[in-house]
XYZ file of C-alpha atoms in Angstrom:
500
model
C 84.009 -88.442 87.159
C 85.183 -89.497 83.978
C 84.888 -85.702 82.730
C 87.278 -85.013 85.926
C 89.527 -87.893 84.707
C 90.097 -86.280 81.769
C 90.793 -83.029 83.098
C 93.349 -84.634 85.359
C 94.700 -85.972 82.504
C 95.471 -82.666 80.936
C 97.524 -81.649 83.759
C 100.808 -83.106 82.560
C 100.848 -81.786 79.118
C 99.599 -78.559 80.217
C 101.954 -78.227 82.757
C 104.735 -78.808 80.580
C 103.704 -76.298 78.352
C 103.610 -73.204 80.839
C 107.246 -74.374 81.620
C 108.292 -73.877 78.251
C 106.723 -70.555 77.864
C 108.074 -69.465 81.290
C 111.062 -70.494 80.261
C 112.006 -71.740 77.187
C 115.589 -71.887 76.802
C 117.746 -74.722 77.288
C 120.867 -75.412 79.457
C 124.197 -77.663 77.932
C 122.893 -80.853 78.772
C 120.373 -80.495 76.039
C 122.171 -78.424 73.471
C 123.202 -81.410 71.533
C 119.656 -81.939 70.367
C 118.470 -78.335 69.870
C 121.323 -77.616 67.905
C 120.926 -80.678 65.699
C 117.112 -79.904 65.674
C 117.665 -76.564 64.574
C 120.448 -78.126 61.899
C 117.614 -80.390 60.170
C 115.075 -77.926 60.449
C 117.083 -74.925 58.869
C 119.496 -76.917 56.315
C 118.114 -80.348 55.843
C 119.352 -83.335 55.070
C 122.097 -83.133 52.523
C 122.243 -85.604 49.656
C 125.184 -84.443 47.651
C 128.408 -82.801 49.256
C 127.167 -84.589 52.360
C 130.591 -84.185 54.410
C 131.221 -80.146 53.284
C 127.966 -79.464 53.891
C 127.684 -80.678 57.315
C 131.094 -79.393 58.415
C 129.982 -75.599 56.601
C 126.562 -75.505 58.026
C 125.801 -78.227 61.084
C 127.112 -77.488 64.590
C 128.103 -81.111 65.892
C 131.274 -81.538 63.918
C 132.930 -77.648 64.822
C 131.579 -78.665 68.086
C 131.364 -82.086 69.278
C 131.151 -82.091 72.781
C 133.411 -84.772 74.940
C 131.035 -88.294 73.459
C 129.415 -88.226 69.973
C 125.622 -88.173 71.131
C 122.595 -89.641 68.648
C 120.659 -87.192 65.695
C 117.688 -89.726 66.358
C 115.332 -88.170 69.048
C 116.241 -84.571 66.420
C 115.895 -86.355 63.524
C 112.395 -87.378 64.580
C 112.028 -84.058 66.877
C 112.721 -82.129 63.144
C 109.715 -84.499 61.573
C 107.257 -83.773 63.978
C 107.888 -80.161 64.572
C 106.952 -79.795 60.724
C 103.743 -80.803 61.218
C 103.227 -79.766 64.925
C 105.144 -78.062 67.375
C 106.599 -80.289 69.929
C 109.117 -80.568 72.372
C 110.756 -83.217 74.640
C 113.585 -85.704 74.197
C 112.544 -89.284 72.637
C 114.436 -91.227 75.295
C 112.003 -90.009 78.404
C 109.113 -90.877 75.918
C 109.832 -94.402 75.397
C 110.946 -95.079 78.943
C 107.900 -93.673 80.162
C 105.491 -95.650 78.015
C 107.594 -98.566 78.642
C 107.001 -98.155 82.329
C 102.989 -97.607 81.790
C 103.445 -101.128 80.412
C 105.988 -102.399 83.487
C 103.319 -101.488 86.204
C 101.404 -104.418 87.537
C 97.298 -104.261 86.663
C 94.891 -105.642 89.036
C 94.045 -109.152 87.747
C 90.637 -108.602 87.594
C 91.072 -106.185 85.244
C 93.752 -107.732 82.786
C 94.716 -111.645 81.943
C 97.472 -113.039 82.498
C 98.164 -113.619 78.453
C 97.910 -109.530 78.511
C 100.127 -109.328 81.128
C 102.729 -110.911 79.446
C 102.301 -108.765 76.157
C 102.779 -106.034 78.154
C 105.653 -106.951 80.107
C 107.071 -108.053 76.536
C 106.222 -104.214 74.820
C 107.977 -102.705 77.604
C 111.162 -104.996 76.992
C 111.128 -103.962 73.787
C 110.742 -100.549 74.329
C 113.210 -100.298 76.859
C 115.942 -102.345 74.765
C 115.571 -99.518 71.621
C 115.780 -96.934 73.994
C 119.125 -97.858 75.481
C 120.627 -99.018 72.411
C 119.770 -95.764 70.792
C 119.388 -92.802 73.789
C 120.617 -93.937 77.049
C 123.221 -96.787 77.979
C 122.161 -96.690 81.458
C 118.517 -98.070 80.510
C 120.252 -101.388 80.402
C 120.875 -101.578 84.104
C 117.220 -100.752 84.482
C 115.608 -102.858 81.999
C 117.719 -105.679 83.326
C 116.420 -105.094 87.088
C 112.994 -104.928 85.130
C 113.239 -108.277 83.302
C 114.917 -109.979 86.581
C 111.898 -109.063 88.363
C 109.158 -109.942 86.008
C 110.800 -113.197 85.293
C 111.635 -114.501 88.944
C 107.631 -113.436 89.579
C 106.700 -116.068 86.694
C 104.971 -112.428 84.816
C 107.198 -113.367 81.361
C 109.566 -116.541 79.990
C 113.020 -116.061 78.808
C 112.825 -117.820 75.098
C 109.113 -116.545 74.765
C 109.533 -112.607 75.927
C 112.355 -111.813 77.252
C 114.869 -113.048 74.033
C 113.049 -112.066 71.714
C 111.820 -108.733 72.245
C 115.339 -107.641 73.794
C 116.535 -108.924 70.612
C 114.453 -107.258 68.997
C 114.657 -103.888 70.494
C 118.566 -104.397 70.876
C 118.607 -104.903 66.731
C 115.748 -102.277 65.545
C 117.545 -99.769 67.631
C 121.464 -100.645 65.983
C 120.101 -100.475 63.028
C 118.023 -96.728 63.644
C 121.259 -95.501 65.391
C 124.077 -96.459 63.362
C 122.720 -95.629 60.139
C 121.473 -92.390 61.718
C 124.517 -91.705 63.337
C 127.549 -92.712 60.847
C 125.559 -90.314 58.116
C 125.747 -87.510 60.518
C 128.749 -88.324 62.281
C 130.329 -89.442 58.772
C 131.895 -92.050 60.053
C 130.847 -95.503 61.039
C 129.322 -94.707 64.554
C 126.988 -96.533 67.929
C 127.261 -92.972 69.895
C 126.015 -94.799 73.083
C 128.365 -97.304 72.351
C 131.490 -94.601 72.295
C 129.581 -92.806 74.997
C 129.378 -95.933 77.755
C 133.310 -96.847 76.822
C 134.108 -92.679 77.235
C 132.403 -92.727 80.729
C 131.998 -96.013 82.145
C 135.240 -97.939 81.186
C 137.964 -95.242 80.795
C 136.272 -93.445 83.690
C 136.557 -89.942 82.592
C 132.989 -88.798 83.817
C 134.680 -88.641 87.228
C 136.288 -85.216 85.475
C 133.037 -83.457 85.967
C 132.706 -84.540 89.979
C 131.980 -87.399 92.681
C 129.261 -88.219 95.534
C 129.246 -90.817 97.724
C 127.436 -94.535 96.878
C 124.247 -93.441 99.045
C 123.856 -90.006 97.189
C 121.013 -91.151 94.710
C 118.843 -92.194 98.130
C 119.464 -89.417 100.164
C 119.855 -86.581 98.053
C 118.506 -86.791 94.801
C 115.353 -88.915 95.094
C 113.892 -87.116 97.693
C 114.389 -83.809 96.395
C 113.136 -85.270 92.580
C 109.496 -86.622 94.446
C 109.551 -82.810 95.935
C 106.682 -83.979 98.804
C 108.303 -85.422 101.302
C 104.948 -87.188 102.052
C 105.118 -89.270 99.388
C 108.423 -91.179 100.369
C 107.834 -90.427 104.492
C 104.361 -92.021 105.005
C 103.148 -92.943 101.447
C 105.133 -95.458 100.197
C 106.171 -96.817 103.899
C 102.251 -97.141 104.071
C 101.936 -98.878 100.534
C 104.695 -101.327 101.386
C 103.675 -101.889 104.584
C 99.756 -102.319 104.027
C 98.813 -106.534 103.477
C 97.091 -105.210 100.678
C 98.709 -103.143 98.998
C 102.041 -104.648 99.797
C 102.196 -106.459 96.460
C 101.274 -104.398 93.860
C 103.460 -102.040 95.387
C 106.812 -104.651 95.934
C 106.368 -105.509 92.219
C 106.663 -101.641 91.137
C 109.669 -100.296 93.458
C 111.994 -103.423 93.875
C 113.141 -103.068 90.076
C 113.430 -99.627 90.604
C 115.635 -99.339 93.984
C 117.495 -102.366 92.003
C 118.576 -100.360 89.571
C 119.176 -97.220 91.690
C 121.487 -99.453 93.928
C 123.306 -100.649 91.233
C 123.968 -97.264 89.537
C 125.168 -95.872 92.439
C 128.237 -97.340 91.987
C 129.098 -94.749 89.602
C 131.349 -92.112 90.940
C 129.641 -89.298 89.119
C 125.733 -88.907 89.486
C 123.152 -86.189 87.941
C 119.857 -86.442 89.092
C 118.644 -86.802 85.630
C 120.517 -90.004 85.592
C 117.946 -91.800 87.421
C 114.645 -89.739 85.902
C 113.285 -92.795 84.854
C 112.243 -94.222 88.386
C 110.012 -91.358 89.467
C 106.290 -92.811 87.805
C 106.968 -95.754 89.591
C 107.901 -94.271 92.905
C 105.152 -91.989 92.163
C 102.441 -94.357 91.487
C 103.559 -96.342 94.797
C 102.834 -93.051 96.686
C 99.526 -92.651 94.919
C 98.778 -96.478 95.950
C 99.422 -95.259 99.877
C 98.179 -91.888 99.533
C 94.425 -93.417 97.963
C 94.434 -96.224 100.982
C 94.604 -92.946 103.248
C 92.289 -90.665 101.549
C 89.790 -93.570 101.182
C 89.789 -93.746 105.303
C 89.295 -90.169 105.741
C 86.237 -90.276 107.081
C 86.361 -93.676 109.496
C 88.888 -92.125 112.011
C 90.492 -89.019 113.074
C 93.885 -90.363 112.134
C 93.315 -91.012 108.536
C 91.345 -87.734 108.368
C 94.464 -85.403 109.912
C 96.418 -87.694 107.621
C 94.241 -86.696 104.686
C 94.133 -82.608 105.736
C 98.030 -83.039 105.631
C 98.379 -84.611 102.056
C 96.261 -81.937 101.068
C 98.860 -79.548 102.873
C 101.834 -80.984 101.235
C 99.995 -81.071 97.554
C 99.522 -77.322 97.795
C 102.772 -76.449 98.950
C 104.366 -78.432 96.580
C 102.752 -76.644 93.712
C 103.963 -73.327 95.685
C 107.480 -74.466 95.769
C 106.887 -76.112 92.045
C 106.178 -72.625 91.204
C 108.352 -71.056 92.911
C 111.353 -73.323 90.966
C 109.970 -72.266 87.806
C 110.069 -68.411 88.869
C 113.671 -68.745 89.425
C 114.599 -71.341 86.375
C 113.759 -68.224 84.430
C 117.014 -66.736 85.920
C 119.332 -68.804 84.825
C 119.653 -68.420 80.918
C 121.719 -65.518 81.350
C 123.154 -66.236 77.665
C 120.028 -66.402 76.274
C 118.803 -62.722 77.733
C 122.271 -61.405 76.996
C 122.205 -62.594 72.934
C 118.332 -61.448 72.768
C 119.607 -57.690 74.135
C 122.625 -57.693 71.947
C 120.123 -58.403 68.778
C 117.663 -55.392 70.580
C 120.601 -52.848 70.962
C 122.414 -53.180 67.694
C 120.447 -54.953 64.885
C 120.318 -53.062 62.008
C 123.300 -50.736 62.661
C 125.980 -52.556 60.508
C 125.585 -54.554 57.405
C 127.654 -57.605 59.146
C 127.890 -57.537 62.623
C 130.357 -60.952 64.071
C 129.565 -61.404 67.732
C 131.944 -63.773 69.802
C 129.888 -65.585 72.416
C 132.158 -67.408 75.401
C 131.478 -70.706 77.485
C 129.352 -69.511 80.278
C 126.963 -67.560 77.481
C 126.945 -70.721 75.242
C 125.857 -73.550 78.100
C 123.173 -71.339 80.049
C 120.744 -70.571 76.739
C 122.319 -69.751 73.701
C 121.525 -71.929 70.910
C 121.327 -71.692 66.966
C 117.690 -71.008 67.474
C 118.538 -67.684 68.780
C 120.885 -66.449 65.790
C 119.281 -63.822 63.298
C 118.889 -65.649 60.204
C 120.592 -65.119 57.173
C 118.907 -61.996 55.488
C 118.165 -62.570 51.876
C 119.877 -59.442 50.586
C 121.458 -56.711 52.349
C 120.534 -54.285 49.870
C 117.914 -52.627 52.607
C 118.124 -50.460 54.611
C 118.096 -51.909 58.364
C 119.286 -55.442 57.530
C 122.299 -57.101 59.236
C 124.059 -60.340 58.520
C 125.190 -61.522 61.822
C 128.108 -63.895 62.441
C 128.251 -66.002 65.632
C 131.634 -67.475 67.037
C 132.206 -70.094 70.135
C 135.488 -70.658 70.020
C 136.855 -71.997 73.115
C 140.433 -72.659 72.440
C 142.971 -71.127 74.577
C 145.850 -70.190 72.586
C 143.637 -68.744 70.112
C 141.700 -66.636 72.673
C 145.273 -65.423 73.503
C 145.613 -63.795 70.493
C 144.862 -60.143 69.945
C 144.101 -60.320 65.852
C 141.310 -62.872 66.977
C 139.595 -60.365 68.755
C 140.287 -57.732 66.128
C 137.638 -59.383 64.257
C 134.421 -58.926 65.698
C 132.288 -56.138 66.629
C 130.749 -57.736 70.093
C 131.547 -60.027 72.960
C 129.565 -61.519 75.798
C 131.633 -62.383 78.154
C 131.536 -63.761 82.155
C 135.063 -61.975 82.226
C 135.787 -59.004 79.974
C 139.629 -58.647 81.204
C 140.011 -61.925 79.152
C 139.108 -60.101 76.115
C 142.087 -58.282 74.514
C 141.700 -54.676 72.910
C 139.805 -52.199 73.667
C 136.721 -52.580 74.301
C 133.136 -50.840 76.235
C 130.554 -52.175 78.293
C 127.118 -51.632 76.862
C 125.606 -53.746 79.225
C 125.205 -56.593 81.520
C 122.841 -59.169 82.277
C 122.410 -61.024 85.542
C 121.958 -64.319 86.772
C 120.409 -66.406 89.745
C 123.361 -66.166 92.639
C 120.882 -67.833 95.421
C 118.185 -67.018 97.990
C 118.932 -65.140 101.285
C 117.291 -63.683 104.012
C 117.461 -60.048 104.222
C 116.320 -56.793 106.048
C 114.040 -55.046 104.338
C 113.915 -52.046 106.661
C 111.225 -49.880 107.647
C 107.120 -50.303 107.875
C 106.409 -49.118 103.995
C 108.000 -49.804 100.389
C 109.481 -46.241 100.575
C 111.394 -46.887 103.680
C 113.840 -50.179 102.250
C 117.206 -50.309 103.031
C 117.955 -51.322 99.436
C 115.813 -50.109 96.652
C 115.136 -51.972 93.473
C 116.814 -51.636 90.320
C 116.511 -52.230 87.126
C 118.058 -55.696 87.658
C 115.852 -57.025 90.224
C 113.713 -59.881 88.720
C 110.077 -59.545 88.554
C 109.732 -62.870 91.360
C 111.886 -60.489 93.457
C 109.015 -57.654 93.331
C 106.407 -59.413 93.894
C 107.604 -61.413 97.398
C 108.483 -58.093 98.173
C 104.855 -56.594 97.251
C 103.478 -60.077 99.491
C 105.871 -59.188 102.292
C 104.186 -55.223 102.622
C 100.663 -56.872 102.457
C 101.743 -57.920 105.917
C 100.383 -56.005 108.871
C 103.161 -53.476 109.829
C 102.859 -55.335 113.390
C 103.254 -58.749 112.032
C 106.274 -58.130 109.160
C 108.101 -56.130 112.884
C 107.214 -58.786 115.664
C 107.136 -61.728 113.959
C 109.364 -61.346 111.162
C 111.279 -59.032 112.063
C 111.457 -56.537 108.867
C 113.435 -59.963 107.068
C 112.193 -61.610 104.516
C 113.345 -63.922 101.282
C 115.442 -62.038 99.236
C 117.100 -63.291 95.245
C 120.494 -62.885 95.075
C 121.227 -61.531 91.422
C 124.877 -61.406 90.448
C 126.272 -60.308 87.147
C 127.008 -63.069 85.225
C 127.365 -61.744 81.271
C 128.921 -58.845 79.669
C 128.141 -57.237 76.987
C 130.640 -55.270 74.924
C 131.179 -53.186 72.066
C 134.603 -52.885 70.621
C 136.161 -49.500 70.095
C 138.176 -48.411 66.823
C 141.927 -48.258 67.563
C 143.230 -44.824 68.660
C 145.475 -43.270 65.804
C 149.043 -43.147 66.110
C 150.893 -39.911 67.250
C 152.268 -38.131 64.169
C 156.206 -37.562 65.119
C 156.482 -33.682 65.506
């Protein structure tokens, strides 16, 4: 068993690792801290000409983005990666092993002196965290510390001051010193972030959903098994003896949800941070019914179906990783560009546009500098992401570079030829496939099909002809692939007409 434990354990890690090989590029909500990642890893840290250098070399200040966001999780991210090569995003770290310490033991396996040294690590944990990473964490540890210290787990002047203080200070002092050296200027980017979003309101700019959207919408479709919140957690709640443990984890939780909601604009990722606990309240129903398997038929249907929903969750988990893949468009479209003309020009300058810039394009994709260009075959490539208007208006702007990707190449003035194009996820759909055999489909494949596309195709004709006609009806689950970026080559100017 405890060989199998361990095992089990492996899943998470490993699991995030075939995701980033699958796919490893990133979309614009973390291109803040790969770009400053790849800043610290490629050009250090400056310690003379600090402001030139970091305006001639670092991203963030030609590109700042709407809210000044923290170098800490890339700073460390940078650190780490020298020595070992990790991933992830240091604000999901600490709120998940603050929550390890949040969850309620068993008290016959932990004191009630340990207790409290937990709740008191998590406090603190939680308090650096949204001082330095996420503003929001404050609603949540405060739901969290309400909780704990209404159920008698922790004392205000004995936990709960001190290590917020704590937290609140070690993480000012990490983030502002951090931040007003990269930033150079005197900077709390969460700070500046909170009073951007929260106080002047401008996040509504980037959309609205209704109060209940977080319960009905999100939530569900973040726990994926619709189990877990339709009988598992109604069954841990409702259980006399499982009804504590299991209070104690999701009222903080569905506190701080509630109270969140009152934000016009909501992202799914906003509210990560509940998931282990809803998750572990699951697990707490789903073990009372596995345990009863074998006492009545009830609890052993119950059983066959949670082992139903586990498999087609890691189907459907699968199948969402098949078609993440598809949507880094920018990514595949730079990587192509490098295959097709590396090495033709001593200095190539490529202009890349929004759409290729926010779905996979990052500095960790540029050619790097060659050392001389002396031999034969090297290039020194020159990236641009200009996104002003008036200067994309301009025809001598585009008379400087070589390439474009584009989502629209009549916005690119001059004259200019597709090489080629790269396409991206449009949707699913259900179409007709025609005929008994691959040779007789209505639409053949092409060269931009996607490999997930072939092989539900190659499932669908391991049907029996009889089946895929009666049943099925010759339809079946089709990917929707619809150009997204452009790739083109400019042309040299025709010559003028000599007067006769």
């Amino acid at each position: 068993m405890k060989t199998l434990d361990k095992l089990l354990s492996l899943l998470v890690p490993g699991l995030i690792l075939v995701h980033l090989l699958c796919a490893p590029y990133t979309k614009v909500e973390e291109s803040f801290t790969i770009q400053a990642t790849h800043d610290i890893l490629t050009y250090g840290i400056p310690i003379s000409n600090v402001n030139q250098t970091l305006r001639a070399e670092y991203d963030h200040l030609t590109f700042p983005g709407a809210v000044p966001r923290t170098f800490t999780g890339a700073l460390a991210l940078a650190a780490l990666s020298k020595a070992w090569a990790g991933t992830g995003q240091g604000r999901q770290v600490a709120g998940t092993l603050a929550m390890e310490k949040l969850l309620p033991v068993p008290s016959a396996l932990t004191s009630r002196e340990t207790d409290r040294k937990r709740c008191k690590l998590a406090i603190y944990l939680l308090a650096f965290t949204g001082v330095v990473f996420r503003s929001e964490i404050a609603i949540f540890l405060a739901a969290h510390t309400a909780y704990i210290w209404a159920r008698g787990r922790v004392s205000i002047w004995k936990d709960i001051v001190p290590a917020g203080l704590t937290g609140t200070l070690m993480g000012l002092l990490v983030t502002v010193s951090v931040d007003s050296f990269f930033w150079q200027r005197l900077l709390w980017p969460e700070l500046a972030g909170f009073y951007y979003n929260a106080i002047e309101g401008n996040s509504v700019a980037w959309g609205t959903s209704p109060w209940h959207f977080y319960f009905t919408n999100a939530l569900p479709r973040l726990l994926l098994n619709p189990l877990s919140w339709q009988l598992c957690i109604p069954l841990a709640i409702g259980l006399k003896a499982t009804r504590q443990r299991s209070v104690d984890i999701i009222i903080p939780l569905i506190a701080f949800v509630a109270i969140y909601s009152f934000q016009p604009h909501k992202e799914w990722r906003f509210v990560l941070y509940v998931i282990p606990g809803l998750t572990a309240v699951s697990a707490i129903g789903a073990d009372w019914v596995w345990a009863r398997r074998s006492k009545s038929i009830i609890y052993g249907f119950l059983s066959l179906c949670l082992i139903g929903s586990i498999a087609a969750c890691f189907i459907a988990s699968a199948g969402f990783l098949a078609i993440s893949q598809l949507n880094y468009p920018g990514a595949v479209a730079l990587n192509r560009l490098h295959e097709l003309a590396d090495g033709s020009e001593k200095v190539i300058k490529v202009h890349m546009d929004t759409l290729s810039c926010t779905s996979g394009v990052t500095r960790f994709l540029e050619k790097p500098k060659p050392p001389s260009l002396v031999e034969q075959d090297t290039t020194l490539w020159q990236y641009d992401k200009t996104e002003d208007q008036e200067t994309l208006l301009t025809p001598a702007f585009w008379a400087d570079f070589d390439y474009a990707l584009t989502e629209e190449p009549q916005t690119v003035i001059g004259k200019w030829e597709l090489i080629d194009q790269v396409y991206g996820y449009a949707g699913l759909r259900i179409a007709n496939l025609g005929g008994s055999s691959k040779g007789a489909r209505q639409q053949p494949l092409d060269s931009s099909t996607p490999r997930l596309q072939r092989w539900l195709e190659e499932l669908f004709f391991l049907i029996p002809p009889a089946i895929r006609t009666s049943i099925f009806r010759d339809r079946w689950i089709q990917i929707r692939m619809e150009p997204a970026i452009r790739i083109l080559k400019r042309q040299p100017a025709s010559p003028p007409i000599a007067a006769p």
